[in-house]
Amino acid sequence: MAPTVEFLGGAGTVTGSKFLVESDGGKLLVDCGLYQGLKALRLRNWERLPVDPASIDWVVLTHGHIDHTGYLPRLVKDGFKGQIYATRATADLLKILLPDSGHLQEEEAAYHNKRGTSKHRPARPLYTAEEGVEAAGLVKGIAYRERLDLAPGLGVTFKRAGHILGSATVTVEIGTGGDRRRVVFSGDLGRYGAPMLPDPMPIEDADYVVVESTYGDRRHDPDPIPQQLERVIAGAIARGGAIIVPAFAIGRTQELMYHLSGLEKAGRLPRLPAYVDSPMAIEATEIYCAHPEDFEGDMRTMTMTRNCPLHCGEFRLARSPDESRAINEVKGPVLIISASGMVTGGRVLHHLRQRLPDPRTTVLLVGYQAIGTRGRSLQEGAKAVRIFGGEVPVRAHVETVHGLSAHADADGLLRWLGTAARRPARAFVVHGDAGPAEALAGKIRGALGWEAIVPAYRDRVTID
Ligand SMILES: [Zn+2]
């Protein structure tokens, strides 16, 4: 049979990434993401997967983020018995990410049971923290550029994607000799010239490219990030209030720590009391420092000598709930970095409930805010948001620092596509809302002269 790719998620939206590659070799699922954001999408997490999990032979994960991995424990629970591969750092990160995701699922179920707000009684979690631990334990770590042979005529290779620690593009090679086809999945692609992680590796040879488009219609703020941060933080200090940064525990938090340490060392900002209030962010930072293979230059040398710049900053790490609550008592300018990045959960909710009504507070958004999230409402100037079932008035300043995103902008995506050794038969534009995805497809046609389409959920294409 001719190989096919079916788009089971991340099609027309930025979450739920799942791409099923079927060939004579077997069934390979590239990414196994959870749907997040809009309820209509989240409900898909509860529908039966269009493919029987027991029939899937392998799962390959591009990186640790839950929108690419968070369905894995459910897949295992529903009968998946195959092998799971990721880069070494991703395998380590999943040991904290998947249990945490299970924990959030359990919390949500408990919340619904307490309030009777689910039509299911009792409401059950999609999977538990324990099932998250179990799934993470099945992931095998593979080195970058090391070809992994899954079956005769079926191999995959990870290459650095520069998005977060461990992130990779995945080249799937199907068939042999003249029938060989290469499908390259971008996963999430990082920025070129980012301070910590090296640039994405080139595509090289590809017959088809499946490319993300989170920022397919945008160009990141050309203002250097340290300057933007300096401006926002100086303003917040002048008001004398707290600066709350909802940040993804993995990636954004470490990059922020890196920049803030740099600004303090350069004397651009006074030394503020600064807290990382997220046990996961603290653990993730340790994992960053344990994977020199993900870095180049200074970061590589420093991580290899256990002298990582992330540890030089004067960050106080709040591991326990008591340490977290103690931050409530801190008055005056204080920096609080806490998950989750789109304000959908986590300890940041407690800080926001306490400090959003205070006009001296600054909320600093540093990443993409998906439609339907509290982060997006704040970004769009909502006068109140619901937190723990109550209305919380928003009198705080809400600022966005652009370009700190771990995603390439349209120019970056085109630059990466331009590293293909020859023109692929087609590009499939995924992992974007409709506007950005169509915009990027248009740019690919215009700037590169390639055929580009935006597949819909459950579209299936032949790789010929
Ligand atoms: Zn990601």
Short mmCIF file of C-alpha atoms and ligand atoms in Angstrom, two decimals:
data_model
loop_
_atom_site.label_atom_id
_atom_site.label_comp_id
_atom_site.label_asym_id
_atom_site.label_seq_id
_atom_site.Cartn_x
_atom_site.Cartn_y
_atom_site.Cartn_z
CA MET A 1 0.00 0.00 0.00
CA ALA A 2 1.06 3.58 -0.56
CA PRO A 3 2.00 5.23 2.74
CA THR A 4 -0.47 7.73 4.17
CA VAL A 5 -0.49 10.48 6.77
CA GLU A 6 -3.70 11.16 8.68
CA PHE A 7 -4.13 14.38 10.63
CA LEU A 8 -5.66 13.39 13.97
CA GLY A 9 -4.89 16.62 15.76
CA GLY A 10 -3.03 19.90 15.45
CA ALA A 11 -5.01 20.47 12.24
CA GLY A 12 -6.70 23.87 12.19
CA THR A 13 -5.71 24.39 15.84
CA VAL A 14 -2.56 24.67 17.93
CA THR A 15 -3.22 21.77 20.26
CA GLY A 16 -3.79 18.01 20.16
CA SER A 17 -0.97 17.28 17.67
CA LYS A 18 -1.26 13.71 16.37
CA PHE A 19 -0.15 12.54 12.94
CA LEU A 20 -0.62 8.92 11.96
CA VAL A 21 1.85 7.58 9.41
CA GLU A 22 0.72 4.26 7.95
CA SER A 23 2.89 2.14 5.69
CA ASP A 24 3.69 -1.51 5.05
CA GLY A 25 6.12 -1.21 7.99
CA GLY A 26 3.30 -0.52 10.45
CA LYS A 27 1.51 2.34 12.17
CA LEU A 28 3.56 5.20 13.55
CA LEU A 29 2.02 8.06 15.51
CA VAL A 30 4.07 11.27 15.42
CA ASP A 31 3.17 13.20 18.57
CA CYS A 32 0.36 12.31 20.91
CA GLY A 33 -0.91 15.66 22.11
CA LEU A 34 -3.73 16.69 24.38
CA TYR A 35 -6.34 19.17 23.17
CA GLN A 36 -6.41 22.34 25.27
CA GLY A 37 -8.30 25.65 25.15
CA LEU A 38 -11.78 25.71 23.61
CA LYS A 39 -14.25 23.28 25.13
CA ALA A 40 -15.29 21.88 21.74
CA LEU A 41 -11.67 20.82 21.24
CA ARG A 42 -11.11 19.58 24.78
CA LEU A 43 -14.09 17.27 24.39
CA ARG A 44 -12.15 15.47 21.67
CA ASN A 45 -9.81 14.17 24.38
CA TRP A 46 -12.78 12.12 25.57
CA GLU A 47 -13.86 10.76 22.21
CA ARG A 48 -12.62 7.41 21.06
CA LEU A 49 -9.47 7.89 18.97
CA PRO A 50 -10.25 7.24 15.28
CA VAL A 51 -7.52 4.59 15.28
CA ASP A 52 -7.44 1.67 17.73
CA PRO A 53 -4.54 2.39 20.14
CA ALA A 54 -3.72 -1.33 20.23
CA SER A 55 -3.05 -1.25 16.48
CA ILE A 56 -0.39 1.49 16.72
CA ASP A 57 3.15 0.12 16.66
CA TRP A 58 5.22 3.17 17.63
CA VAL A 59 4.86 6.67 18.98
CA VAL A 60 7.56 9.25 18.27
CA LEU A 61 7.42 12.53 20.18
CA THR A 62 8.86 15.80 18.86
CA HIS A 63 9.10 17.47 22.29
CA GLY A 64 7.73 17.45 25.80
CA HIS A 65 4.93 20.03 25.68
CA ILE A 66 1.57 18.59 26.68
CA ASP A 67 -0.12 19.65 23.44
CA HIS A 68 2.28 17.17 21.79
CA THR A 69 2.51 14.48 24.47
CA GLY A 70 -0.37 14.81 26.94
CA TYR A 71 -2.59 12.17 25.36
CA LEU A 72 0.08 9.47 25.73
CA PRO A 73 -1.07 8.14 29.15
CA ARG A 74 -4.59 7.80 27.76
CA LEU A 75 -3.29 5.97 24.69
CA VAL A 76 -1.48 3.53 26.97
CA LYS A 77 -4.55 3.17 29.17
CA ASP A 78 -6.65 2.43 26.06
CA GLY A 79 -4.46 -0.45 24.96
CA PHE A 80 -1.36 0.89 23.17
CA LYS A 81 1.41 -1.72 23.55
CA GLY A 82 4.11 -0.42 21.20
CA GLN A 83 7.38 1.46 21.63
CA ILE A 84 7.69 5.16 22.42
CA TYR A 85 10.70 7.23 21.39
CA ALA A 86 11.84 10.79 22.00
CA THR A 87 15.15 12.59 22.51
CA ARG A 88 16.91 11.97 25.82
CA ALA A 89 16.05 15.35 27.29
CA THR A 90 12.40 14.97 26.24
CA ALA A 91 12.27 11.56 27.91
CA ASP A 92 13.53 13.20 31.13
CA LEU A 93 11.12 16.13 30.91
CA LEU A 94 8.17 13.78 30.41
CA LYS A 95 8.88 12.23 33.80
CA ILE A 96 7.68 15.50 35.32
CA LEU A 97 5.26 16.66 32.62
CA LEU A 98 3.01 13.62 32.27
CA PRO A 99 2.48 13.01 36.00
CA ASP A 100 1.74 16.72 36.41
CA SER A 101 -0.80 16.57 33.59
CA GLY A 102 -2.43 13.55 35.27
CA HIS A 103 -2.49 15.47 38.52
CA LEU A 104 -4.32 18.37 36.82
CA GLN A 105 -6.81 15.90 35.32
CA GLU A 106 -7.48 14.48 38.77
CA GLU A 107 -7.92 17.96 40.23
CA GLU A 108 -10.40 18.85 37.52
CA ALA A 109 -12.42 15.68 38.12
CA ALA A 110 -12.41 16.33 41.89
CA TYR A 111 -13.58 19.90 41.26
CA HIS A 112 -16.50 18.72 39.13
CA ASN A 113 -17.45 16.08 41.69
CA LYS A 114 -17.46 18.65 44.46
CA ARG A 115 -19.61 21.08 42.49
CA GLY A 116 -21.69 18.55 40.60
CA THR A 117 -20.80 20.37 37.37
CA SER A 118 -20.20 17.30 35.22
CA LYS A 119 -22.89 15.20 33.61
CA HIS A 120 -20.80 12.17 34.56
CA ARG A 121 -21.13 10.92 38.14
CA PRO A 122 -18.59 10.49 39.37
CA ALA A 123 -16.50 12.55 36.94
CA ARG A 124 -13.30 10.68 36.23
CA PRO A 125 -9.92 12.03 35.16
CA LEU A 126 -8.76 11.39 31.59
CA TYR A 127 -5.84 9.71 33.36
CA THR A 128 -4.21 9.94 36.77
CA ALA A 129 -0.80 11.17 37.93
CA GLU A 130 0.12 7.51 38.47
CA GLU A 131 -0.80 6.69 34.87
CA GLY A 132 1.32 9.68 33.80
CA VAL A 133 4.30 8.19 35.68
CA GLU A 134 3.69 4.84 33.99
CA ALA A 135 3.51 6.30 30.47
CA ALA A 136 6.64 8.42 30.99
CA GLY A 137 8.51 5.31 32.11
CA LEU A 138 7.89 3.74 28.69
CA VAL A 139 9.61 6.52 26.72
CA LYS A 140 13.04 5.63 25.36
CA GLY A 141 15.58 8.41 24.84
CA ILE A 142 17.41 8.58 21.49
CA ALA A 143 20.34 10.82 20.49
CA TYR A 144 20.01 13.55 17.88
CA ARG A 145 20.94 12.49 14.34
CA GLU A 146 21.01 8.80 15.29
CA ARG A 147 18.82 6.95 12.79
CA LEU A 148 16.37 4.67 14.52
CA ASP A 149 15.19 1.69 12.46
CA LEU A 150 11.64 0.83 13.47
CA ALA A 151 11.02 -1.83 10.83
CA PRO A 152 12.47 -2.79 7.45
CA GLY A 153 11.92 0.28 5.28
CA LEU A 154 10.88 2.52 8.15
CA GLY A 155 13.27 4.76 10.07
CA VAL A 156 13.17 8.01 12.02
CA THR A 157 15.81 10.62 12.86
CA PHE A 158 15.60 13.42 15.42
CA LYS A 159 17.25 16.77 14.74
CA ARG A 160 17.36 19.78 17.02
CA ALA A 161 14.39 22.12 16.61
CA GLY A 162 15.53 24.87 19.01
CA HIS A 163 12.05 25.20 20.57
CA ILE A 164 12.59 23.90 24.11
CA LEU A 165 15.11 21.58 25.65
CA GLY A 166 14.97 18.23 23.86
CA SER A 167 12.80 19.53 21.03
CA ALA A 168 13.30 17.90 17.68
CA THR A 169 12.15 17.78 14.12
CA VAL A 170 11.43 14.24 13.02
CA THR A 171 12.37 12.81 9.65
CA VAL A 172 10.39 9.68 8.83
CA GLU A 173 11.89 7.61 6.05
CA ILE A 174 9.53 5.17 4.39
CA GLY A 175 10.49 2.55 1.81
CA THR A 176 13.83 1.75 0.22
CA GLY A 177 15.75 2.57 -2.94
CA GLY A 178 13.80 4.47 -5.58
CA ASP A 179 10.58 4.13 -3.57
CA ARG A 180 12.01 5.82 -0.51
CA ARG A 181 10.06 8.87 0.71
CA ARG A 182 11.03 11.25 3.46
CA VAL A 183 8.40 13.09 5.47
CA VAL A 184 9.79 15.76 7.78
CA PHE A 185 7.71 16.94 10.75
CA SER A 186 8.75 20.29 12.19
CA GLY A 187 7.22 19.65 15.62
CA ASP A 188 7.36 23.10 17.17
CA LEU A 189 10.15 25.14 15.69
CA GLY A 190 12.25 27.55 17.75
CA ARG A 191 13.62 30.93 16.82
CA TYR A 192 16.86 31.47 14.98
CA GLY A 193 19.42 33.36 17.03
CA ALA A 194 17.73 32.61 20.37
CA PRO A 195 20.07 33.07 23.33
CA MET A 196 20.04 29.63 24.93
CA LEU A 197 19.22 26.93 22.43
CA PRO A 198 21.02 26.56 19.11
CA ASP A 199 19.25 27.19 15.79
CA PRO A 200 17.05 24.50 14.27
CA MET A 201 19.05 21.99 12.21
CA PRO A 202 18.49 22.04 8.44
CA ILE A 203 15.79 19.88 6.82
CA GLU A 204 18.12 18.41 4.17
CA ASP A 205 16.27 15.92 1.98
CA ALA A 206 12.45 15.91 2.15
CA ASP A 207 9.60 14.77 -0.08
CA TYR A 208 6.91 16.17 2.22
CA VAL A 209 7.13 18.65 5.06
CA VAL A 210 4.57 18.97 7.84
CA VAL A 211 5.18 22.41 9.30
CA GLU A 212 3.75 24.20 12.33
CA SER A 213 2.24 27.68 11.92
CA THR A 214 1.57 29.02 15.43
CA TYR A 215 2.97 32.40 14.35
CA GLY A 216 2.54 31.84 10.62
CA ASP A 217 1.03 35.31 10.17
CA ARG A 218 3.39 37.25 12.42
CA ARG A 219 6.77 38.78 12.67
CA HIS A 220 8.19 38.90 16.19
CA ASP A 221 8.87 42.28 17.71
CA PRO A 222 12.30 43.30 16.46
CA ASP A 223 12.97 44.99 19.83
CA PRO A 224 15.56 42.89 21.60
CA ILE A 225 13.93 40.95 24.43
CA PRO A 226 16.20 42.31 27.20
CA GLN A 227 15.15 45.85 26.21
CA GLN A 228 11.45 44.98 26.27
CA LEU A 229 11.83 43.28 29.64
CA GLU A 230 13.79 46.18 31.05
CA ARG A 231 11.07 48.65 29.97
CA VAL A 232 8.18 46.64 31.43
CA ILE A 233 9.95 45.79 34.67
CA ALA A 234 11.20 49.36 35.20
CA GLY A 235 7.58 50.57 34.82
CA ALA A 236 6.37 48.00 37.33
CA ILE A 237 9.06 48.98 39.82
CA ALA A 238 8.00 52.63 39.48
CA ARG A 239 4.43 51.63 40.44
CA GLY A 240 5.79 49.64 43.36
CA GLY A 241 3.76 46.53 42.70
CA ALA A 242 4.32 42.89 41.96
CA ILE A 243 5.22 41.56 38.53
CA ILE A 244 3.49 38.26 37.88
CA VAL A 245 4.73 36.25 34.95
CA PRO A 246 2.53 33.31 34.01
CA ALA A 247 5.07 31.13 32.23
CA PHE A 248 5.27 27.62 30.94
CA ALA A 249 7.38 25.74 33.45
CA ILE A 250 9.56 24.43 30.71
CA GLY A 251 11.34 26.70 28.29
CA ARG A 252 9.90 30.13 28.90
CA THR A 253 10.78 30.11 32.60
CA GLN A 254 14.42 29.20 31.98
CA GLU A 255 14.79 31.73 29.17
CA LEU A 256 13.31 34.40 31.39
CA MET A 257 15.71 33.47 34.20
CA TYR A 258 18.56 33.69 31.73
CA HIS A 259 17.57 37.19 30.55
CA LEU A 260 16.80 38.54 34.01
CA SER A 261 20.09 37.29 35.43
CA GLY A 262 21.81 38.97 32.50
CA LEU A 263 20.01 42.29 33.06
CA GLU A 264 20.86 42.26 36.76
CA LYS A 265 24.47 41.41 36.11
CA ALA A 266 24.72 44.20 33.54
CA GLY A 267 23.30 46.63 36.11
CA ARG A 268 20.25 47.40 33.92
CA LEU A 269 17.79 46.40 36.63
CA PRO A 270 18.02 46.55 40.39
CA ARG A 271 18.06 43.24 42.16
CA LEU A 272 14.43 42.41 42.89
CA PRO A 273 13.16 39.69 45.15
CA ALA A 274 12.42 37.04 42.52
CA TYR A 275 10.57 33.78 42.95
CA VAL A 276 10.13 30.77 40.76
CA ASP A 277 6.89 29.41 42.18
CA SER A 278 6.46 26.15 40.36
CA PRO A 279 7.91 22.85 41.51
CA MET A 280 7.85 21.71 37.91
CA ALA A 281 9.81 24.75 36.69
CA ILE A 282 12.42 24.10 39.38
CA GLU A 283 12.81 20.46 38.37
CA ALA A 284 12.83 21.38 34.69
CA THR A 285 15.65 23.86 35.28
CA GLU A 286 17.70 21.05 36.76
CA ILE A 287 17.00 18.91 33.70
CA TYR A 288 18.12 21.79 31.45
CA CYS A 289 21.44 21.79 33.23
CA ALA A 290 21.84 18.03 32.80
CA HIS A 291 21.64 17.97 28.99
CA PRO A 292 24.66 19.63 27.38
CA GLU A 293 23.92 17.79 24.12
CA ASP A 294 21.08 20.23 23.54
CA PHE A 295 23.36 23.27 23.60
CA GLU A 296 26.27 24.81 21.79
CA GLY A 297 28.87 27.40 22.71
CA ASP A 298 28.78 28.96 26.18
CA MET A 299 25.65 27.16 27.32
CA ARG A 300 27.22 23.83 26.42
CA THR A 301 30.45 24.55 28.23
CA MET A 302 28.62 25.91 31.26
CA THR A 303 26.20 22.99 31.54
CA MET A 304 29.06 20.53 31.10
CA THR A 305 30.96 22.16 33.95
CA ARG A 306 27.75 22.39 36.03
CA ASN A 307 28.07 26.18 35.96
CA CYS A 308 24.78 26.86 34.22
CA PRO A 309 23.82 30.54 33.99
CA LEU A 310 20.31 29.62 35.14
CA HIS A 311 21.63 28.93 38.61
CA CYS A 312 23.53 32.19 38.93
CA GLY A 313 20.42 34.32 39.27
CA GLU A 314 19.17 35.17 42.72
CA PHE A 315 15.97 33.23 42.32
CA ARG A 316 14.20 31.95 45.36
CA LEU A 317 12.62 28.66 44.58
CA ALA A 318 9.24 27.94 46.12
CA ARG A 319 8.87 24.18 46.19
CA SER A 320 6.21 23.65 48.85
CA PRO A 321 2.71 25.14 49.04
CA ASP A 322 3.78 26.92 52.26
CA GLU A 323 6.66 28.59 50.47
CA SER A 324 4.22 29.53 47.73
CA ARG A 325 1.72 31.07 50.17
CA ALA A 326 4.50 33.02 51.89
CA ILE A 327 4.95 34.98 48.64
CA ASN A 328 1.51 36.52 49.26
CA GLU A 329 3.02 38.44 52.18
CA VAL A 330 5.77 40.04 50.08
CA LYS A 331 5.02 43.73 49.56
CA GLY A 332 6.49 46.15 47.05
CA PRO A 333 8.18 45.21 43.80
CA VAL A 334 8.57 41.47 43.57
CA LEU A 335 8.91 39.21 40.58
CA ILE A 336 6.87 36.00 40.58
CA ILE A 337 7.32 33.49 37.77
CA SER A 338 4.68 30.80 38.03
CA ALA A 339 2.84 28.32 35.81
CA SER A 340 0.69 27.91 33.87
CA GLY A 341 1.67 30.00 30.87
CA MET A 342 -1.86 30.60 29.55
CA VAL A 343 -3.29 30.97 33.08
CA THR A 344 -5.37 27.83 32.67
CA GLY A 345 -4.27 26.39 36.02
CA GLY A 346 -1.40 26.10 38.46
CA ARG A 347 -0.15 28.25 41.29
CA VAL A 348 -0.24 31.44 39.23
CA LEU A 349 -4.02 31.48 39.79
CA HIS A 350 -3.53 32.13 43.51
CA HIS A 351 -1.17 35.01 42.85
CA LEU A 352 -3.50 36.53 40.28
CA ARG A 353 -6.56 36.20 42.50
CA GLN A 354 -4.73 38.09 45.20
CA ARG A 355 -3.02 40.73 43.05
CA LEU A 356 -5.12 41.38 39.91
CA PRO A 357 -7.42 43.86 41.72
CA ASP A 358 -4.36 45.96 42.69
CA PRO A 359 -3.57 48.68 40.10
CA ARG A 360 0.12 48.54 41.08
CA THR A 361 0.38 44.95 39.82
CA THR A 362 1.84 44.12 36.42
CA VAL A 363 0.96 40.90 34.64
CA LEU A 364 3.63 40.08 32.11
CA LEU A 365 2.54 37.66 29.39
CA VAL A 366 5.44 36.03 27.63
CA GLY A 367 3.96 33.42 25.34
CA TYR A 368 1.20 32.53 22.95
CA GLN A 369 -2.24 32.83 24.55
CA ALA A 370 -4.71 30.43 22.92
CA ILE A 371 -8.31 31.43 22.27
CA GLY A 372 -10.52 30.52 25.24
CA THR A 373 -7.81 30.79 27.90
CA ARG A 374 -7.69 33.31 30.77
CA GLY A 375 -4.34 34.50 29.44
CA ARG A 376 -6.03 35.49 26.20
CA SER A 377 -8.81 37.32 28.08
CA LEU A 378 -6.22 39.28 30.07
CA GLN A 379 -4.29 40.09 26.92
CA GLU A 380 -7.48 41.36 25.29
CA GLY A 381 -8.19 43.71 28.19
CA ALA A 382 -10.89 41.82 30.13
CA LYS A 383 -12.15 43.86 33.11
CA ALA A 384 -12.65 40.72 35.18
CA VAL A 385 -11.71 37.05 34.98
CA ARG A 386 -13.11 34.00 36.74
CA ILE A 387 -10.73 32.26 39.10
CA PHE A 388 -11.80 29.40 41.39
CA GLY A 389 -15.42 30.11 40.61
CA GLY A 390 -15.30 33.81 41.60
CA GLU A 391 -15.13 37.03 39.56
CA VAL A 392 -11.80 38.77 40.06
CA PRO A 393 -11.65 42.39 38.88
CA VAL A 394 -8.64 43.24 36.73
CA ARG A 395 -7.07 46.56 37.68
CA ALA A 396 -3.52 45.41 37.05
CA HIS A 397 -1.45 46.47 34.04
CA VAL A 398 -1.23 43.69 31.51
CA GLU A 399 1.83 43.73 29.29
CA THR A 400 3.08 41.34 26.64
CA VAL A 401 6.73 40.83 25.83
CA HIS A 402 6.92 39.59 22.27
CA GLY A 403 9.54 37.38 20.75
CA LEU A 404 10.22 35.49 23.95
CA SER A 405 8.02 32.92 22.36
CA ALA A 406 9.72 29.62 21.84
CA HIS A 407 8.17 29.56 18.36
CA ALA A 408 9.69 30.82 15.15
CA ASP A 409 7.74 33.63 13.43
CA ALA A 410 6.74 33.50 9.76
CA ASP A 411 10.23 34.53 8.59
CA GLY A 412 11.83 31.89 10.81
CA LEU A 413 9.50 29.18 9.52
CA LEU A 414 10.29 30.14 5.92
CA ARG A 415 13.99 30.20 6.70
CA TRP A 416 13.80 26.66 8.05
CA LEU A 417 11.73 25.46 5.08
CA GLY A 418 14.38 27.04 2.86
CA THR A 419 16.96 24.59 4.26
CA ALA A 420 15.33 21.75 2.29
CA ALA A 421 17.89 20.37 -0.16
CA ARG A 422 15.29 20.34 -2.94
CA ARG A 423 11.69 21.32 -3.45
CA PRO A 424 9.38 18.86 -1.66
CA ALA A 425 6.23 17.61 -3.39
CA ARG A 426 4.09 19.45 -0.86
CA ALA A 427 4.03 21.19 2.51
CA PHE A 428 1.23 20.52 4.98
CA VAL A 429 0.63 23.47 7.27
CA VAL A 430 -0.54 22.39 10.72
CA HIS A 431 -0.51 23.50 14.36
CA GLY A 432 -2.00 26.93 13.80
CA ASP A 433 -5.35 28.69 14.05
CA ALA A 434 -7.03 29.11 10.64
CA GLY A 435 -5.64 32.63 9.98
CA PRO A 436 -1.96 31.96 10.69
CA ALA A 437 -2.06 28.56 8.94
CA GLU A 438 -3.53 30.01 5.72
CA ALA A 439 -1.15 32.96 5.91
CA LEU A 440 1.87 30.67 6.13
CA ALA A 441 0.58 28.44 3.32
CA GLY A 442 0.30 31.57 1.14
CA LYS A 443 3.85 32.61 2.00
CA ILE A 444 5.19 29.14 1.21
CA ARG A 445 3.54 29.28 -2.22
CA GLY A 446 4.69 32.83 -2.84
CA ALA A 447 8.19 32.90 -1.40
CA LEU A 448 9.28 29.30 -2.01
CA GLY A 449 7.08 28.30 -4.94
CA TRP A 450 6.05 25.07 -3.20
CA GLU A 451 2.64 23.50 -3.14
CA ALA A 452 1.17 24.06 0.33
CA ILE A 453 -2.13 23.00 1.86
CA VAL A 454 -3.79 23.35 5.24
CA PRO A 455 -5.23 19.94 6.11
CA ALA A 456 -8.42 19.60 8.13
CA TYR A 457 -8.98 17.29 11.09
CA ARG A 458 -9.01 13.66 9.91
CA ASP A 459 -7.80 14.44 6.41
CA ARG A 460 -5.70 11.63 5.09
CA VAL A 461 -3.12 12.13 2.37
CA THR A 462 -1.13 9.68 0.30
CA ILE A 463 2.64 9.87 0.34
CA ASP A 464 3.51 8.94 -3.23
ZN ZN B 1 5.79 23.23 22.05
#
